[in-house]
Coordinates of C-alpha atoms in Angstrom, one line a residue:
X127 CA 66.2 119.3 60.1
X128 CA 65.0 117.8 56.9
X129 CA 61.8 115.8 56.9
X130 CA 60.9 112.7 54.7
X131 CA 57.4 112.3 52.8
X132 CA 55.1 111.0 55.3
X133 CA 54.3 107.7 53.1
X134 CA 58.2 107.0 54.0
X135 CA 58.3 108.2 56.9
X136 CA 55.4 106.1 58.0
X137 CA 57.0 102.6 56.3
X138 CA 59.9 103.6 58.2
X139 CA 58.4 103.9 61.5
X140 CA 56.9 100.3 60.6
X141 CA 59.8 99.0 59.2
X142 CA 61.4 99.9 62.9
X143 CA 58.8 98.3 64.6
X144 CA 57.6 95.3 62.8
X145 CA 60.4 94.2 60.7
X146 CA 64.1 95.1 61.9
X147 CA 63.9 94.0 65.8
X148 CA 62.5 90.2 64.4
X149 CA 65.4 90.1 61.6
X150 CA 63.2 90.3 58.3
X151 CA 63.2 92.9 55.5
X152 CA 61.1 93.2 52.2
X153 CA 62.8 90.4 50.4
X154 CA 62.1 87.7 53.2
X155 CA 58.5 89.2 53.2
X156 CA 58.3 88.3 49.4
X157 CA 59.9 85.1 50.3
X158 CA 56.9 83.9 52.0
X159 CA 54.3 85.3 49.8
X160 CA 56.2 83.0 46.9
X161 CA 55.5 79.8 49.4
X162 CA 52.1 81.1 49.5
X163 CA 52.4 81.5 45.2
X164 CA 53.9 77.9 44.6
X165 CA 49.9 76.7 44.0
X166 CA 47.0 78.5 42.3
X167 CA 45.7 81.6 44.0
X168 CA 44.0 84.9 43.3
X169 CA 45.7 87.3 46.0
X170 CA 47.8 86.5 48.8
X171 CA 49.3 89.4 51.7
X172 CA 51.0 89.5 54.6
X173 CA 49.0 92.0 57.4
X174 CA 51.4 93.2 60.0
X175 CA 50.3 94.9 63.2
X176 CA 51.8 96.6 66.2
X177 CA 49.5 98.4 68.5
X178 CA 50.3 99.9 72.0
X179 CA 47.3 100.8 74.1
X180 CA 45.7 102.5 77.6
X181 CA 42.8 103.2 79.3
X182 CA 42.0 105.3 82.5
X183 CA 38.8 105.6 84.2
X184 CA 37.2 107.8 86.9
X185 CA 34.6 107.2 89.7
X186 CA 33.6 109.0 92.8
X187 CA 36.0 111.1 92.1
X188 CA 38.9 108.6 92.0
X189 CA 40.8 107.3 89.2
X190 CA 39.6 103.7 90.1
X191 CA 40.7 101.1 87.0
X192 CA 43.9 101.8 84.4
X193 CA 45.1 99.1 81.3
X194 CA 48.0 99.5 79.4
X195 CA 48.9 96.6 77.2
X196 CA 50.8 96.1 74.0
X197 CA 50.1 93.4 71.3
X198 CA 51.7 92.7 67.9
X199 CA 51.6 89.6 65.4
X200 CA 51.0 88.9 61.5
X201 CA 48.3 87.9 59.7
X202 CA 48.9 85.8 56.2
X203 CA 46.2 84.8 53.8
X204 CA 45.6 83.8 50.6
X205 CA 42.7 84.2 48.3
X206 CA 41.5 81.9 45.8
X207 CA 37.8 82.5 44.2
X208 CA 35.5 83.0 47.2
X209 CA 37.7 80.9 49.1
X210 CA 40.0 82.8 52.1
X211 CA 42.8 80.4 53.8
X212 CA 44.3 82.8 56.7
X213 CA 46.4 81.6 59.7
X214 CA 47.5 84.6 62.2
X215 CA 50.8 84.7 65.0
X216 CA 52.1 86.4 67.5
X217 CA 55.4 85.6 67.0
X218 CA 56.6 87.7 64.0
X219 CA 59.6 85.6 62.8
X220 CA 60.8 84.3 59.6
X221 CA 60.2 80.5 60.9
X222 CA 56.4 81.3 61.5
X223 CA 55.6 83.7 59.0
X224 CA 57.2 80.6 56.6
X225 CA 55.2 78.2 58.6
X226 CA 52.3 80.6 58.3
X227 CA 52.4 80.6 54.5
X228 CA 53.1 77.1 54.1
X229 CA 49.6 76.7 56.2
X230 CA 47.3 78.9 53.9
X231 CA 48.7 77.9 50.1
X232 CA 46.7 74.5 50.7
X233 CA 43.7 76.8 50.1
X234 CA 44.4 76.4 46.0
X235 CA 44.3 72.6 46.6
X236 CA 40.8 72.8 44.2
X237 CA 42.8 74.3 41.2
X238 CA 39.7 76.8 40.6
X239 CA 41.9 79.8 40.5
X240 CA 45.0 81.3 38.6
X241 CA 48.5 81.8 39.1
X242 CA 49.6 84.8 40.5
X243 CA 53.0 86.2 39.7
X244 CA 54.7 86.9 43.1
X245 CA 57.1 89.7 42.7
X246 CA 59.7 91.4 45.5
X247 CA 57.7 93.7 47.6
X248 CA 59.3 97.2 45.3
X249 CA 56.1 99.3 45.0
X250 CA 55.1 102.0 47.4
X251 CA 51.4 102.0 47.7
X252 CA 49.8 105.7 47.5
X253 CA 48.2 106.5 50.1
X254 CA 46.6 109.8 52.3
X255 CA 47.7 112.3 54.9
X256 CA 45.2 112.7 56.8
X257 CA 46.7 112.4 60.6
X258 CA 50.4 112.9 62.4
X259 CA 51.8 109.3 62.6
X260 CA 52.0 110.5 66.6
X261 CA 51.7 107.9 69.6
X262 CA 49.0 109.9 71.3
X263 CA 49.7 108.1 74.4
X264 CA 52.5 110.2 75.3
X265 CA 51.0 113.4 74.6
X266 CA 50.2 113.6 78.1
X267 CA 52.0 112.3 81.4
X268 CA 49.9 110.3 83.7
X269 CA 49.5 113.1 85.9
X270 CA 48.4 115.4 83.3
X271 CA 45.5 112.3 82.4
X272 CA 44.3 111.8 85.7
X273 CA 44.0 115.8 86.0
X274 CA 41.8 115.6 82.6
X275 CA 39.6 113.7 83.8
X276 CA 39.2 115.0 87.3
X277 CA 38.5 118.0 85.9
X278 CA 35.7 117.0 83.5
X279 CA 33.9 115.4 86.9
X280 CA 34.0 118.4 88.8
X281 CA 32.5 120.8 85.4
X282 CA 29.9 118.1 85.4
X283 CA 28.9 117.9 88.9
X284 CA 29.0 121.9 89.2
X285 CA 26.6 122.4 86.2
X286 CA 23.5 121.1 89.0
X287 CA 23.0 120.3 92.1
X288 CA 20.8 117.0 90.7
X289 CA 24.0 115.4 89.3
X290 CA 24.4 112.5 91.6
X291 CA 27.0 110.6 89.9
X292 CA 30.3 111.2 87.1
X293 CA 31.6 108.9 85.4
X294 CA 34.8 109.7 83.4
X295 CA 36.6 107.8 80.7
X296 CA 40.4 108.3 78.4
X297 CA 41.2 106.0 76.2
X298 CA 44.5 106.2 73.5
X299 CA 45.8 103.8 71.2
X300 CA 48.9 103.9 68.8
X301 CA 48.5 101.7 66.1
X302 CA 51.1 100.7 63.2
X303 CA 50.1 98.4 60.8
X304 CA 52.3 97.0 57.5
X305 CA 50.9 94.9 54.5
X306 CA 52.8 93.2 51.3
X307 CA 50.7 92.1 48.9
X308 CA 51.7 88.9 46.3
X309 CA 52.1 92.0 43.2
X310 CA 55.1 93.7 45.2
X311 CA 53.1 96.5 46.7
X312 CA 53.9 97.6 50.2
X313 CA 52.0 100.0 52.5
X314 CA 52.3 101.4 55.6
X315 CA 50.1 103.5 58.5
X316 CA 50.7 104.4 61.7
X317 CA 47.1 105.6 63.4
X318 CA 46.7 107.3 66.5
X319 CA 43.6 107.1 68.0
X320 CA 41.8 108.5 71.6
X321 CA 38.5 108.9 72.7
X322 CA 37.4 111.1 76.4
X323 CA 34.0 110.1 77.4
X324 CA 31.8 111.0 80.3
X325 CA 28.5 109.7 81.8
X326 CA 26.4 111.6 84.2
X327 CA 23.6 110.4 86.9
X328 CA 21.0 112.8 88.0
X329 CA 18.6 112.4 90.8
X330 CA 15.4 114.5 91.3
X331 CA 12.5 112.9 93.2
X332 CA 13.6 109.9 93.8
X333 CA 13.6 109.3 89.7
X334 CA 17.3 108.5 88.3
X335 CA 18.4 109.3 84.7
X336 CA 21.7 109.0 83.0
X337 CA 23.0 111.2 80.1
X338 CA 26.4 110.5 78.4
X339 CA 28.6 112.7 75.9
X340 CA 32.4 112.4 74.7
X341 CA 34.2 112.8 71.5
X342 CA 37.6 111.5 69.9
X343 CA 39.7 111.5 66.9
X344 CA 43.2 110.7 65.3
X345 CA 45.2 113.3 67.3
X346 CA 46.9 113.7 70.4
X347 CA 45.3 114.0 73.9
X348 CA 46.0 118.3 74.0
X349 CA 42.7 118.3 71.5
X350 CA 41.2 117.8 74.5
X351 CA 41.0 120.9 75.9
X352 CA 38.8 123.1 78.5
X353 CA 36.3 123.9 75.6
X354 CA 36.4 120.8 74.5
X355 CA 35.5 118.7 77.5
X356 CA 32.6 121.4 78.3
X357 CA 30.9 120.5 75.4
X358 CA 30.8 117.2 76.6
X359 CA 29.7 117.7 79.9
X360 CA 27.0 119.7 78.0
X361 CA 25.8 117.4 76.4
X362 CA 25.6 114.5 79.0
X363 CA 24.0 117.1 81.4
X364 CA 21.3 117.9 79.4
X365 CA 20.8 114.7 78.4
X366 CA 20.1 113.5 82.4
X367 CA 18.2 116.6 83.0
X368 CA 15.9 116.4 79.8
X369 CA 15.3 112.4 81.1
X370 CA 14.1 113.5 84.4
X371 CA 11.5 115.9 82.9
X372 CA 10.3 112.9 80.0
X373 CA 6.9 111.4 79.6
X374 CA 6.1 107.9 78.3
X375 CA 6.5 108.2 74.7
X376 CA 3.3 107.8 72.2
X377 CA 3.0 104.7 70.1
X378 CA 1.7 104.4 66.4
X379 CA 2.9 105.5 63.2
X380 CA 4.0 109.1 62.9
X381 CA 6.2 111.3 61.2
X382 CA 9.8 111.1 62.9
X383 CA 12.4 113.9 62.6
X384 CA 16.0 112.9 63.1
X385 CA 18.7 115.6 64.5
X386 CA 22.0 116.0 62.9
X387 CA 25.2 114.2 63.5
X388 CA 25.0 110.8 65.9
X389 CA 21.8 110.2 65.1
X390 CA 23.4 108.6 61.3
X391 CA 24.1 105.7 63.5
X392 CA 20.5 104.9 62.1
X393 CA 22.0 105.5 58.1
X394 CA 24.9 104.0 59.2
X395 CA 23.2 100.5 60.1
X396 CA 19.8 100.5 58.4
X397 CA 21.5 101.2 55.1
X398 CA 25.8 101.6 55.3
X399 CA 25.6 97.9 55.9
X400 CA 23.0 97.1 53.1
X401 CA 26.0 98.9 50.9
X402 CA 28.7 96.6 51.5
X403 CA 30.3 94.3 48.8
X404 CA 30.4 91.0 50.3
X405 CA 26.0 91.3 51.0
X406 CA 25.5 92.7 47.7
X407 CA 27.7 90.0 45.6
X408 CA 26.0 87.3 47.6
X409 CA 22.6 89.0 47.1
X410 CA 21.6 89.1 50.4
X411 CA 21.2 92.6 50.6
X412 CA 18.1 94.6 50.0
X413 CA 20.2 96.6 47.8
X414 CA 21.6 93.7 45.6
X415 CA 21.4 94.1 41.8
X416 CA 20.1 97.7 42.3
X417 CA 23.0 100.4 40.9
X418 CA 21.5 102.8 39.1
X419 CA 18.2 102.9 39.8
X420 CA 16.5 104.9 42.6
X421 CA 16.5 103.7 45.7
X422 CA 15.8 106.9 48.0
X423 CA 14.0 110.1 47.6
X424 CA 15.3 112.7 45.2
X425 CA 18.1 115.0 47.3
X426 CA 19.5 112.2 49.4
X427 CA 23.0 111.5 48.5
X428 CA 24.2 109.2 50.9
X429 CA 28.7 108.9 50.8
X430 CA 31.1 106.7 52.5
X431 CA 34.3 109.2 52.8
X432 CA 37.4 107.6 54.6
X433 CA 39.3 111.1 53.8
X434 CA 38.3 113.4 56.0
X435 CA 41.2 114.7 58.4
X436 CA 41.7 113.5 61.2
X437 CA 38.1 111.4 61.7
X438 CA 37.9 108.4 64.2
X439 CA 36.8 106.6 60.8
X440 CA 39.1 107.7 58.7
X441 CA 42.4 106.1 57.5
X442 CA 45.4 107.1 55.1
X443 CA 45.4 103.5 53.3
X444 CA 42.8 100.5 54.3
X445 CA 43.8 97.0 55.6
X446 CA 44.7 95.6 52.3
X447 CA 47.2 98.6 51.5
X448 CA 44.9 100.5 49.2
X449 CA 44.1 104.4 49.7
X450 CA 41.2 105.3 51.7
X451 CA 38.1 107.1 49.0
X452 CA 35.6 109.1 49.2
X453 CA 32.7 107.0 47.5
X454 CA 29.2 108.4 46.6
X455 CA 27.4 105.4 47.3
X456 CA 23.4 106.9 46.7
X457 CA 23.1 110.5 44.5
X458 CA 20.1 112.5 44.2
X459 CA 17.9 109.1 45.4
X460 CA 20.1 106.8 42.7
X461 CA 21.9 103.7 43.9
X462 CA 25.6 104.3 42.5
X463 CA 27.4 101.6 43.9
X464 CA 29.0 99.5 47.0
X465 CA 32.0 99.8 49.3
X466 CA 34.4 97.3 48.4
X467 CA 37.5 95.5 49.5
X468 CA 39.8 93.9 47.5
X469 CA 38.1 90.4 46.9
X470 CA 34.5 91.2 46.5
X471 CA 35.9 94.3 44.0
X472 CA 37.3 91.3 41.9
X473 CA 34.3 89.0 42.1
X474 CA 32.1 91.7 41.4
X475 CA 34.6 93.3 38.6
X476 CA 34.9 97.0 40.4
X477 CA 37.6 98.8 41.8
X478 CA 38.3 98.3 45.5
X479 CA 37.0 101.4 47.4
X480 CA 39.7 101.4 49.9
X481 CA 37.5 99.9 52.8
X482 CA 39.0 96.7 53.2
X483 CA 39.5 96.8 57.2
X484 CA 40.0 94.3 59.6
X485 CA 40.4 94.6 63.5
X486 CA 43.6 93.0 63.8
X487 CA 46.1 90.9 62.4
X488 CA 43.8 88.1 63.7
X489 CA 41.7 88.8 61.2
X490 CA 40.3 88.6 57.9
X491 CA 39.5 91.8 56.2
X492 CA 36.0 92.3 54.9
X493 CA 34.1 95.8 53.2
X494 CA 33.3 98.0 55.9
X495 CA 32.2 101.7 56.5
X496 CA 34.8 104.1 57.3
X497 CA 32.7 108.2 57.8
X498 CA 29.4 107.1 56.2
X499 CA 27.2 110.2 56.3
X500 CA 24.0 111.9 54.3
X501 CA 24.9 115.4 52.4
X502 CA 22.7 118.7 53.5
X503 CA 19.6 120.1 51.9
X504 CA 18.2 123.6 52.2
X505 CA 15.6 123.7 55.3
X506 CA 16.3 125.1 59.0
X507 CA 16.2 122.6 61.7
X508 CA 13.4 125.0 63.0
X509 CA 11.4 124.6 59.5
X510 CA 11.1 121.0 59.7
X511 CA 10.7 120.4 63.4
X512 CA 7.7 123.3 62.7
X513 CA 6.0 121.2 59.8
X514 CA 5.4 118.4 62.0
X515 CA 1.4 118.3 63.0
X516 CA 1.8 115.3 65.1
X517 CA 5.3 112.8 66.1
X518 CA 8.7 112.3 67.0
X519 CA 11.9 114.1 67.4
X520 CA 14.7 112.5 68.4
X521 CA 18.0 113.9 68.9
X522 CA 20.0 110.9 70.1
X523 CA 20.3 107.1 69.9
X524 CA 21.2 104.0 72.0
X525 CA 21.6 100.6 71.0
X526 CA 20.1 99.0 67.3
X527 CA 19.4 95.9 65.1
X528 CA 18.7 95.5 61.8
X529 CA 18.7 92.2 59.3
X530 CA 20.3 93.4 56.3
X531 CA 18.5 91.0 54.1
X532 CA 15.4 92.8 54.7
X533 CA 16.5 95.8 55.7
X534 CA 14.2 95.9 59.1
X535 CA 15.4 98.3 61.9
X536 CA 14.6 98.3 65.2
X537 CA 16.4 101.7 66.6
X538 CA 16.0 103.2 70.4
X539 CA 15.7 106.9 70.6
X540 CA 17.7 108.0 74.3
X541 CA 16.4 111.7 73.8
X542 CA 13.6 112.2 71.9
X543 CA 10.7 114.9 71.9
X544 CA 7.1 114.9 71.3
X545 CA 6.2 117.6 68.8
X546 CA 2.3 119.0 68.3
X547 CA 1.2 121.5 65.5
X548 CA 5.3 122.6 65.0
X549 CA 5.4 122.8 68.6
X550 CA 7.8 121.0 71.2
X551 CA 5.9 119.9 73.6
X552 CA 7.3 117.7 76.5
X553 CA 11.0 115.2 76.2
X554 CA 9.6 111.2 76.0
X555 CA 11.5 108.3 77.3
X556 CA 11.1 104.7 76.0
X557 CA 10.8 105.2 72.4
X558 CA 11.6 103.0 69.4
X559 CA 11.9 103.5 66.1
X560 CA 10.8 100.5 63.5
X561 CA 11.2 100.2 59.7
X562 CA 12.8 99.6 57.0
X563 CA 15.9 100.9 55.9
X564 CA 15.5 100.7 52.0
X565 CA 11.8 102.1 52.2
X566 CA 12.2 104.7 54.8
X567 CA 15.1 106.2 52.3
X568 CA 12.2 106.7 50.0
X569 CA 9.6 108.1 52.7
X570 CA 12.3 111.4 53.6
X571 CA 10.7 114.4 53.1
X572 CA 12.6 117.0 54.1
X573 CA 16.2 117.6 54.7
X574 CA 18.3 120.3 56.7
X575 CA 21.1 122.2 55.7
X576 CA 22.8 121.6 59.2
X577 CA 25.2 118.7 58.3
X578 CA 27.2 117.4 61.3
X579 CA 29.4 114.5 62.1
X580 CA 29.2 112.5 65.6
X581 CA 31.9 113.7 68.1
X582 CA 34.1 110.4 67.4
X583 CA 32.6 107.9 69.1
X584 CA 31.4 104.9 66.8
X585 CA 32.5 101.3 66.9
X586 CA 30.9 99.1 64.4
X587 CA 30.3 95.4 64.7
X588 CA 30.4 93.2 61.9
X589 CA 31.1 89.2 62.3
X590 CA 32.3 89.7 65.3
X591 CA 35.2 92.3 64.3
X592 CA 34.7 95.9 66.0
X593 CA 36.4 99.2 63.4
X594 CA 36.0 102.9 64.4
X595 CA 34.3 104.9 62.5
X596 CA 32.0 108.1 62.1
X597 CA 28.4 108.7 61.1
X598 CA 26.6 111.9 60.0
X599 CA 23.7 113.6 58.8
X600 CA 21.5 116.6 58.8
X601 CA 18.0 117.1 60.5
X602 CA 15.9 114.6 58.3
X603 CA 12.4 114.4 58.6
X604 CA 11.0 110.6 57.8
X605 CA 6.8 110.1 57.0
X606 CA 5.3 107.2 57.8
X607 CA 7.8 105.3 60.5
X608 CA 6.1 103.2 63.3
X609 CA 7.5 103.9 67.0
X610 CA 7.2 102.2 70.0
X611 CA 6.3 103.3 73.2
X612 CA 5.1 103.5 76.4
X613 CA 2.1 105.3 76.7

């Protein structure tokens, strides 16, 4: 059997999708991207999308809700300045992708932009390998998926006799997307996606507390194997169980220690977002105007890495058809740059950083994370956790906010410990964590060599559109950050 490159063999599997069963080809596709060309514009491309999904979920021991659904349309805009004209279907024809076109060329209507050459769609955009262009939804049969999770509820519910309640989650997506751009460049992906989760109720004198755990990735549905799921039930196990023992947390401002991996979510929104292009050319980021001078404390470098195999966040090429990076965004303290799509990169005169990503063909793309995580230093979790006299250490996170002009945070620890002369003393409930992201980069004192990335569970929000992605970090320790409490 002789196998094609997997950058063809992805625009193939696209092509077969998206393009043959509607009747149109790369010469009607560059058609309509002339219609869009006839006025003044900067960029103009065509976003196609097919994506086949399910979902199964598990409750008293039943499989009690399923989804399946399929959904599929193009997305055609044009750029011209700052100025985006975009108009979306569900019907992927030549009539409305013509009509589309027609729709969005009115954008240049104010003549402030240039003419762009429109050329036949002839140039293979480069682009990673980082995943099997699989449809992870038939990795397993049905059966096989309701087995899955019946077996992760009965490993939760036999770890104690105080879990009261198991909630069990599978979710799998196959996603194929195709984009021509007005220069002739055409790129391809095809993106599987899953995610197992679980969520656990214990019950011990009359008190109730909930623990959750779950991971995911680009891959098929055999990752998750027996291992594999009793990590998770580990981890939302202990999570119930250490909530049952918790006090109400302390108040004031302390030092905080952060564990590793999930609990980046915090780097992830007090500061990823502060990186991205579109706040920083409008200067409404606390970051604006400031490469190359230090923004953190010496030995954080801070990167947003799209490459990394197989990574909920990652991707072979963005939404605009460029190749995914690996960006250093903060080195050693210094602010080195921001993550870019393809307009802000041409307002701001930079490269794109391959994170232009939308959520759908419905949509406009915009700079967004992909695996934005902080690089290891040289002290043991147990060294740092021991040089605290007094505060916080938290392990996990819930829910956030932050406003990214000011960088203010407003984070909720879900496990979190009080620590005393090096010592842990006693698990706290009701803890937040308030600051600012800029300054509290500045206020880390001391960071572990124990880099890991979250189990694959992020979703990021960003004007409404939700992206996967992944967040990371060592144990940090943090001076001088106020938490709220309880006690």
């Amino acid at each position: 059997m002789i196998s094609r490159e997997p950058t063809i063999e992805r625009l193939a599997i696209a092509r077969r999708l998206l393009l043959e069963p509607f009747g149109l080809d790369e010469a009607k596709l560059a058609d309509a991207l002339r219609v869009i060309g006839e006025h003044r514009i900067d960029d103009a491309d065509l976003y196609f999308q097919y994506t086949r999904s399910e979902g199964w979920s598990l409750e008293e021991g039943i499989v009690k809700s399923g989804s399946f659904g399929i959904d599929q349309g193009v997305g055609v805009r044009a750029v011209a300045g700052e100025k985006t004209a975009f108009a979306y279907s569900d019907d992927i024809s030549e009539a409305a992708l013509l009509d589309a076109a027609r729709t969005v060329r009115s954008i240049a209507a104010s003549g402030a932009s240039k003419r762009v050459k429109v050329g036949p769609a002839r140039r293979l955009a480069s682009s990673r390998v980082l995943y099997a262009p699989m449809d992870p939804i038939a990795t397993l049969d049905s059966t096989q998926k309701v087995a899955l999770l019946e077996r992760m509820e009965k490993m939760a519910r036999a770890k104690d006799p105080r879990i009261k309640q198991v909630m069990a989650g599978l979710a799998g997506e196959y996603d194929v997307v195709l984009v021509a751009r007005a220069d002739g460049t055409i790129a391809a992906d095809v993106r599987p996606l899953v995610r197992l989760s679980v969520t656990v109720i214990a019950e011990q004198n009359g008190r109730r507390e909930m623990g959750s755990g779950g991971g995911g990735g680009r891959f098929g549905l055999g990752y998750f194997h027996d291992d594999v799921i009793a990590g998770y039930v580990d981890q939302a196990v202990n999570a119930a169980l250490t909530n049952l023992e918790s006090r109400p947390a302390p108040a004031g401002e302390m030092t905080v220690v952060l564990g590793p991996g999930w609990p980046g979510i915090l780097l992830h929104e007090a500061i990823g977002h502060g990186l991205e292009g579109d706040f920083n050319r409008k200067g409404s980021s606390a970051f604006a105007g400031r490469v190359g001078q230090r923004v953190a404390a010496k030995g954080v470098t801070v990167l947003d890495d799209g490459t990394i195999p197989d990574r909920r966040g990652s991707l072979n090429v963005d939404d605009e058809g460029n190749p995914s990076q690996r960006n250093v965004l903060i080195e050693d303290g210094i602010l080195k740059g921001y993550i870019q799509d393809s307009m802000n990169a041409r307002l701001m005169k930079v490269a794109p950083t391959g994170n232009g990503r939308r959520e759908s063909y419905a949509h406009v793309p915009m700079p967004r994370m992909t695996n934005t995580y902080m690089l290891g230093g040289d002290k043991s979790k147990e060294e740092i956790v021991a040089s605290i006299k007094k505060g916080l250490y938290a392990t996990n996170f819930g829910g956030g906010q932050v406003d990214i002009t000011s960088g203010k945070f407003v984070f909720s620890a879900s496990e979190a410990f009080w620590v005393e002369n090096g010592k842990i003393q006693y698990p706290v409930k009701g803890a937040t964590i308030i600051g600012n992201g800029p300054d509290s980069l500045t206020r880390v004192k001391m960071i572990g060599n124990d880099l890991a990335l979250d189990t694959g569970i992020g979703t990021c929000g960003k004007e409404g559109q939700s992206v996967p992605v992944g967040v990371g970090q060592p144990t940090l320790r943090i001076d001088g950050l106020t938490v709220g409490g309880t006690a």
